Short mmCIF file of C-alpha atoms in Angstrom, two decimals:
data_model
loop_
_atom_site.label_atom_id
_atom_site.label_comp_id
_atom_site.label_asym_id
_atom_site.label_seq_id
_atom_site.Cartn_x
_atom_site.Cartn_y
_atom_site.Cartn_z
CA UNK U 343 78.24 64.25 110.94
CA UNK U 344 77.15 65.85 108.06
CA UNK U 345 77.98 64.50 104.69
CA UNK U 346 78.70 67.39 102.40
CA UNK U 347 76.64 67.99 98.72
CA UNK U 348 79.26 68.14 95.76
CA UNK U 349 79.56 71.61 94.16
CA UNK U 350 79.85 71.61 90.19
CA UNK U 351 81.11 74.86 89.91
CA UNK U 352 83.75 75.42 92.60
CA UNK U 353 85.81 78.90 92.97
CA UNK U 354 88.79 77.30 90.92
CA UNK U 355 89.63 73.86 88.57
CA UNK U 356 91.36 71.79 90.06
CA UNK U 357 92.18 67.90 87.59
CA UNK U 358 93.66 65.76 89.97
CA UNK U 359 96.19 64.74 92.43
CA UNK U 360 99.65 65.92 90.68
CA UNK U 361 103.00 65.39 92.67
CA UNK U 362 104.48 65.12 96.34
CA UNK U 363 107.32 66.86 97.33
CA UNK U 364 109.12 65.16 100.15
CA UNK U 365 111.84 66.13 102.52
CA UNK U 366 114.72 62.95 103.04
CA UNK U 367 117.95 63.10 104.79
CA UNK U 368 119.73 60.54 102.72
CA UNK U 369 119.20 61.80 98.92
CA UNK U 370 121.05 59.06 97.33
CA UNK U 371 119.85 56.05 99.05
CA UNK U 372 116.28 57.44 98.51
CA UNK U 373 116.77 57.69 95.14
CA UNK U 374 117.91 54.09 94.64
CA UNK U 375 115.19 52.88 96.46
CA UNK U 376 112.65 54.60 94.35
CA UNK U 377 113.92 53.83 91.06
CA UNK U 378 115.41 50.97 91.17
CA UNK U 379 113.37 48.91 93.97
CA UNK U 380 109.97 50.58 93.01
CA UNK U 381 110.52 51.39 89.61
CA UNK U 382 110.19 55.06 89.22
CA UNK U 383 112.32 56.88 86.49
CA UNK U 384 114.71 59.42 87.39
CA UNK U 385 114.33 62.56 85.10
CA UNK U 386 116.61 65.26 86.35
CA UNK U 387 118.80 64.92 89.52
CA UNK U 388 121.47 67.23 91.99
CA UNK U 389 122.80 67.28 94.65
CA UNK U 390 119.68 68.65 96.33
CA UNK U 391 116.84 67.13 94.51
CA UNK U 392 115.77 64.28 92.74
CA UNK U 393 112.62 64.51 90.22
CA UNK U 394 111.23 61.16 89.17
CA UNK U 395 107.95 59.81 87.34
CA UNK U 396 105.72 56.67 86.61
CA UNK U 397 106.16 54.97 82.68
CA UNK U 398 102.39 56.91 81.78
CA UNK U 399 103.12 60.47 82.67
CA UNK U 400 103.77 62.89 80.57
CA UNK U 401 104.58 65.62 83.22
CA UNK U 402 108.41 65.64 84.71
CA UNK U 403 107.90 64.49 88.44
CA UNK U 404 105.31 63.38 90.26
CA UNK U 405 107.52 63.33 92.81
CA UNK U 406 110.48 65.65 94.02
CA UNK U 407 113.26 64.31 96.62
CA UNK U 408 114.71 67.53 98.32
CA UNK U 409 117.39 66.76 101.00
CA UNK U 410 117.10 67.84 104.06
CA UNK U 411 118.49 67.63 107.66
CA UNK U 412 114.78 66.09 108.84
CA UNK U 413 112.65 63.73 106.62
CA UNK U 414 108.82 65.58 106.07
CA UNK U 415 106.43 66.36 103.33
CA UNK U 416 107.23 69.32 102.07
CA UNK U 417 104.32 69.93 99.65
CA UNK U 418 101.26 67.81 98.33
CA UNK U 419 101.00 69.05 94.25
CA UNK U 420 97.48 69.96 92.45
CA UNK U 421 97.02 70.53 88.43
CA UNK U 422 94.64 73.41 87.89
CA UNK U 423 92.62 73.39 84.03
CA UNK U 424 94.27 77.10 83.57
CA UNK U 425 96.40 79.30 84.42
CA UNK U 426 93.65 81.87 85.07
CA UNK U 427 92.47 79.17 87.90
CA UNK U 428 95.49 80.28 89.88
CA UNK U 429 94.43 83.81 90.00
CA UNK U 430 90.79 82.56 91.24
CA UNK U 431 92.28 80.83 93.70
CA UNK U 432 94.00 83.25 94.97
CA UNK U 433 91.43 85.73 95.19
CA UNK U 434 89.37 82.94 97.23
CA UNK U 435 92.67 82.32 99.38
CA UNK U 436 92.73 86.33 100.25
CA UNK U 437 88.81 86.63 100.84
CA UNK U 438 89.25 83.77 103.07
CA UNK U 439 92.10 84.61 105.04
CA UNK U 440 94.09 81.55 103.98
CA UNK U 441 98.23 82.66 103.99
CA UNK U 442 99.76 82.02 99.79
CA UNK U 443 102.03 83.29 97.65
CA UNK U 444 103.54 82.62 93.93
CA UNK U 445 106.30 81.17 94.08
CA UNK U 446 109.50 79.51 91.18
CA UNK U 447 109.22 75.92 91.17
CA UNK U 448 111.87 73.83 88.91
CA UNK U 449 110.44 72.83 85.69
CA UNK U 450 106.81 74.51 86.53
CA UNK U 451 104.62 77.10 85.17
CA UNK U 452 103.38 79.64 87.88
CA UNK U 453 102.93 77.95 90.97
CA UNK U 454 100.86 79.30 93.89
CA UNK U 455 101.37 78.04 97.06
CA UNK U 456 98.68 77.97 100.05
CA UNK U 457 98.57 76.44 103.57
CA UNK U 458 94.98 75.40 104.56
CA UNK U 459 93.01 76.06 107.25
CA UNK U 460 93.98 72.65 108.68
CA UNK U 461 97.77 72.87 107.85
CA UNK U 462 98.20 70.86 104.87
CA UNK U 463 100.95 72.95 102.65
CA UNK U 464 99.79 72.40 98.97
CA UNK U 465 100.94 73.57 95.57
CA UNK U 466 99.22 74.53 92.78
CA UNK U 467 100.47 74.93 88.95
CA UNK U 468 98.86 74.68 85.17
CA UNK U 469 101.83 73.86 83.45
CA UNK U 470 104.77 71.43 83.64
CA UNK U 471 107.33 70.69 81.27
CA UNK U 472 106.12 67.70 79.11
CA UNK U 473 108.53 64.93 78.64
CA UNK U 474 107.23 61.70 76.07
CA UNK U 475 105.97 59.08 78.45
CA UNK U 476 107.95 55.45 78.80
CA UNK U 477 104.88 53.15 78.77
CA UNK U 478 106.01 51.40 75.92
CA UNK U 479 109.58 51.69 76.57
CA UNK U 480 109.28 47.88 78.58
CA UNK U 481 112.95 48.16 78.38
CA UNK U 482 113.07 50.34 81.29
CA UNK U 483 110.66 49.21 83.57
CA UNK U 484 111.40 47.99 86.66
CA UNK U 485 110.02 47.20 90.36
CA UNK U 486 106.45 46.96 90.45
CA UNK U 487 106.13 49.17 86.94
CA UNK U 488 104.16 51.94 88.36
CA UNK U 489 102.39 54.47 85.59
CA UNK U 490 101.14 57.14 87.11
CA UNK U 491 101.00 59.31 90.41
CA UNK U 492 96.56 58.11 92.18
CA UNK U 493 95.83 60.08 94.97
CA UNK U 494 97.24 61.08 98.90
CA UNK U 495 95.84 60.10 102.41
CA UNK U 496 96.22 62.81 105.43
CA UNK U 497 95.90 62.29 109.00
CA UNK U 498 93.80 65.19 109.97
CA UNK U 499 92.69 66.36 113.65
CA UNK U 500 89.55 67.56 112.58
CA UNK U 501 88.52 65.44 109.78
CA UNK U 502 85.24 66.72 109.38
CA UNK U 503 86.10 70.31 109.13
CA UNK U 504 88.63 69.20 106.03
CA UNK U 505 86.07 67.41 104.40
CA UNK U 506 84.14 70.84 104.70
CA UNK U 507 86.94 72.53 103.08
CA UNK U 508 87.88 70.58 99.99
CA UNK U 509 83.83 70.39 99.52
CA UNK U 510 83.88 73.77 98.48
CA UNK U 511 86.99 73.54 96.35
CA UNK U 512 84.84 70.74 93.99
CA UNK U 513 86.14 67.78 95.77
CA UNK U 514 83.57 65.05 95.80
CA UNK U 515 82.82 62.52 97.73
CA UNK U 516 82.99 58.66 97.04
CA UNK U 517 83.31 56.33 100.70
CA UNK U 518 83.75 56.97 104.01
CA UNK U 519 84.07 55.42 107.01
CA UNK U 520 81.49 56.51 110.29
CA UNK U 521 80.58 55.83 113.50
CA UNK U 522 77.47 54.30 114.25
CA UNK U 523 74.87 55.66 115.85
CA UNK U 524 72.80 58.48 115.74
CA UNK U 525 75.88 60.75 116.49
CA UNK U 526 77.99 59.06 114.50
CA UNK U 527 80.76 61.29 113.42
CA UNK U 528 83.10 61.00 110.48
CA UNK U 529 86.24 59.28 110.95
CA UNK U 530 87.58 58.84 107.15
CA UNK U 531 86.66 60.07 104.06
CA UNK U 532 87.98 59.82 100.06
CA UNK U 533 87.45 62.90 98.06
CA UNK U 534 88.09 63.02 94.16
CA UNK U 535 88.37 65.29 91.30
CA UNK U 536 89.48 62.88 88.50
CA UNK U 537 86.65 60.60 88.48
CA UNK U 538 87.91 57.71 90.86
CA UNK U 539 87.79 56.75 94.36
CA UNK U 540 90.11 59.18 95.58
CA UNK U 541 92.89 62.49 94.82
CA UNK U 542 92.43 63.30 98.21
CA UNK U 543 91.82 61.47 101.19
CA UNK U 544 91.40 62.47 105.19
CA UNK U 545 92.34 60.19 107.98
CA UNK U 546 91.42 60.80 111.77
CA UNK U 547 94.18 60.97 113.64
CA UNK U 548 97.46 63.42 114.29
CA UNK U 549 98.26 65.99 112.19
CA UNK U 550 98.63 67.69 110.01
CA UNK U 551 100.56 64.66 108.39
CA UNK U 552 101.18 62.89 105.58
CA UNK U 553 99.43 59.15 105.73
CA UNK U 554 100.65 58.18 102.33
CA UNK U 555 100.68 59.24 98.81
CA UNK U 556 100.06 56.15 96.12
CA UNK U 557 100.96 55.00 92.63
CA UNK U 558 99.14 53.27 90.41
CA UNK U 559 100.48 49.69 88.96
CA UNK U 560 99.11 48.07 86.61
CA UNK U 561 98.01 44.17 87.96
CA UNK U 562 97.63 43.17 91.11
CA UNK U 563 100.74 40.54 90.01
CA UNK U 564 103.12 43.82 89.48
CA UNK U 565 102.37 44.20 93.74
CA UNK U 566 103.25 40.60 94.09
CA UNK U 567 106.39 41.27 92.26
CA UNK U 568 107.17 43.78 94.24
CA UNK U 569 106.81 42.19 97.04
CA UNK U 570 109.39 39.82 95.87
CA UNK U 571 111.65 42.02 94.76
CA UNK U 572 111.53 43.65 98.32
CA UNK U 573 111.99 40.43 100.18
CA UNK U 574 115.44 39.46 98.02
CA UNK U 575 117.04 42.86 98.42
CA UNK U 576 117.10 43.84 101.78
CA UNK U 577 113.70 45.91 101.74
CA UNK U 578 111.48 43.28 104.15
CA UNK U 579 111.49 44.91 106.82
CA UNK U 580 109.94 47.89 104.77
CA UNK U 581 106.44 45.86 103.77
CA UNK U 582 104.09 47.15 105.84
CA UNK U 583 101.16 46.10 104.98
CA UNK U 584 99.44 43.94 102.46
CA UNK U 585 98.81 42.31 99.56
CA UNK U 586 95.84 42.53 100.20
CA UNK U 587 92.20 43.80 98.91
CA UNK U 588 90.40 46.94 100.31
CA UNK U 589 86.72 46.97 101.12
CA UNK U 590 86.80 51.35 100.56
CA UNK U 591 87.57 51.32 97.17
CA UNK U 592 87.97 47.81 95.90
CA UNK U 593 91.75 48.31 94.98
CA UNK U 594 94.43 45.70 95.71
CA UNK U 595 97.17 47.31 97.52
CA UNK U 596 100.38 46.84 99.14
CA UNK U 597 101.85 49.74 101.51
CA UNK U 598 104.99 49.95 102.08
CA UNK U 599 108.24 52.40 103.92
CA UNK U 600 110.70 54.07 102.39
CA UNK U 601 114.38 54.55 103.94
CA UNK U 602 113.22 57.67 105.70
CA UNK U 603 109.87 56.26 107.11
CA UNK U 604 107.56 57.92 104.17
CA UNK U 605 104.54 55.65 103.26
CA UNK U 606 103.87 54.67 100.22
CA UNK U 607 100.94 52.41 98.44
CA UNK U 608 100.80 50.96 95.74
CA UNK U 609 97.24 50.59 93.72
CA UNK U 610 95.52 48.83 91.40
CA UNK U 611 92.02 48.29 90.03
CA UNK U 612 89.04 50.98 92.33
CA UNK U 613 86.49 52.34 90.17
CA UNK U 614 84.87 55.28 87.97
CA UNK U 615 82.72 57.97 89.88
CA UNK U 616 82.85 60.48 87.35
CA UNK U 617 78.92 60.85 86.85
CA UNK U 618 77.27 63.35 88.35
CA UNK U 619 75.11 61.85 90.58
CA UNK U 620 77.13 59.09 92.14
CA UNK U 621 76.49 58.79 95.29
CA UNK U 622 78.88 58.11 98.69
CA UNK U 623 78.91 54.49 100.05
CA UNK U 624 79.20 54.64 103.49
CA UNK U 625 81.07 51.97 106.09
CA UNK U 626 80.74 51.39 110.01
CA UNK U 627 84.07 51.16 111.42
CA UNK U 628 83.26 48.28 112.81
CA UNK U 629 82.65 46.26 109.43
CA UNK U 630 85.92 43.98 109.04
CA UNK U 631 85.49 44.59 105.10
CA UNK U 632 86.17 48.18 105.83
CA UNK U 633 89.76 48.07 106.54
CA UNK U 634 90.62 45.07 103.65
CA UNK U 635 87.62 42.93 102.10
CA UNK U 636 89.21 39.39 103.40
CA UNK U 637 88.81 40.90 106.85
CA UNK U 638 92.47 41.29 107.67
CA UNK U 639 92.64 44.63 110.28
CA UNK U 640 95.80 47.10 109.59
CA UNK U 641 98.67 46.95 112.09
CA UNK U 642 99.08 49.82 114.52
CA UNK U 643 101.54 51.63 112.40
CA UNK U 644 99.59 52.06 110.00
CA UNK U 645 97.19 54.02 112.69
CA UNK U 646 99.94 56.02 114.42
CA UNK U 647 102.62 57.12 111.94
CA UNK U 648 102.82 59.72 109.70
CA UNK U 649 105.48 62.46 107.85
CA UNK U 650 104.87 65.73 109.11
CA UNK U 651 104.51 68.69 107.55
CA UNK U 652 107.66 70.86 106.96
CA UNK U 653 107.79 73.60 109.74
CA UNK U 654 103.36 72.33 111.10
CA UNK U 655 102.81 71.85 114.73
CA UNK U 656 101.09 68.25 114.74
CA UNK U 657 98.06 68.76 116.88
CA UNK U 658 96.58 65.77 118.48
CA UNK U 659 92.61 64.37 116.85
CA UNK U 660 89.59 66.13 118.29
CA UNK U 661 88.43 62.34 118.73
CA UNK U 662 89.56 58.92 119.00
CA UNK U 663 87.78 56.64 116.52
CA UNK U 664 87.38 52.98 117.52
CA UNK U 665 88.64 51.21 115.14
CA UNK U 666 89.85 47.09 114.82
CA UNK U 667 93.96 46.86 115.10
CA UNK U 668 95.54 44.06 114.48
CA UNK U 669 97.58 42.27 117.46
#
């Protein structure tokens, strides 16, 4: 399948991935998990929502937990360069038949919500309330010391169409997994705006669903420490995959599940991709180093389970990728 060309003059300027909005059933239980076990900082809370952020972040929140009757991914948020980019985005959506609306969201400036052609529910904003970062407040550090939100990964039933759409918005492909042979199809893709491996990754599967969101941590030792914390605080079964090192992205990782089953990755040590002529790296789906540089395959749950988007119908994938799954 074709690899998209980089577009350096997109219709509007997305800066980076910014925040996730998750629907959770037990707000207090979810807050305790993310605050005490993982180590995010609670910035605001009420009886309907909790707003959290990492130590390095100046923005008010990078994770919003909303009390809801059913667990789901409500929205994924991206920051744009200026307020004018919101109007440019609205024009682009209008011209392309994409549903959108300007809304008011707590602690954010003007916010543009839309549902992309694949069913992913997103929001764009240019301004969010600022807070002093807590990077040097080591007395407040808990869990694995998460610094900042890094990326999202989604299940898409139409990977090529998803890649092509986000390439139009200026997302640049860094790495991809593809079937071998002359008619090989792309089964996974990593795309960025901020100059590292990805802000938005696309995985073949039933969707639209959120596969995971990820926070950057300072070192691999922070990830190992989180394994000890979870093993000694009643969350051993919430460790799904890792710790390990990906071949794709080179990142050291751990995947965990929160009380509602939402998947969170703790992530460090990927690489710079900001040069305009950075070429995408192709991986064969049969290369065992692709999933984990050390050769260990992912569990079945990692390929099959994810968080649906609120109100969206989950569709079967256009094809089933032949991937290696752990016994």
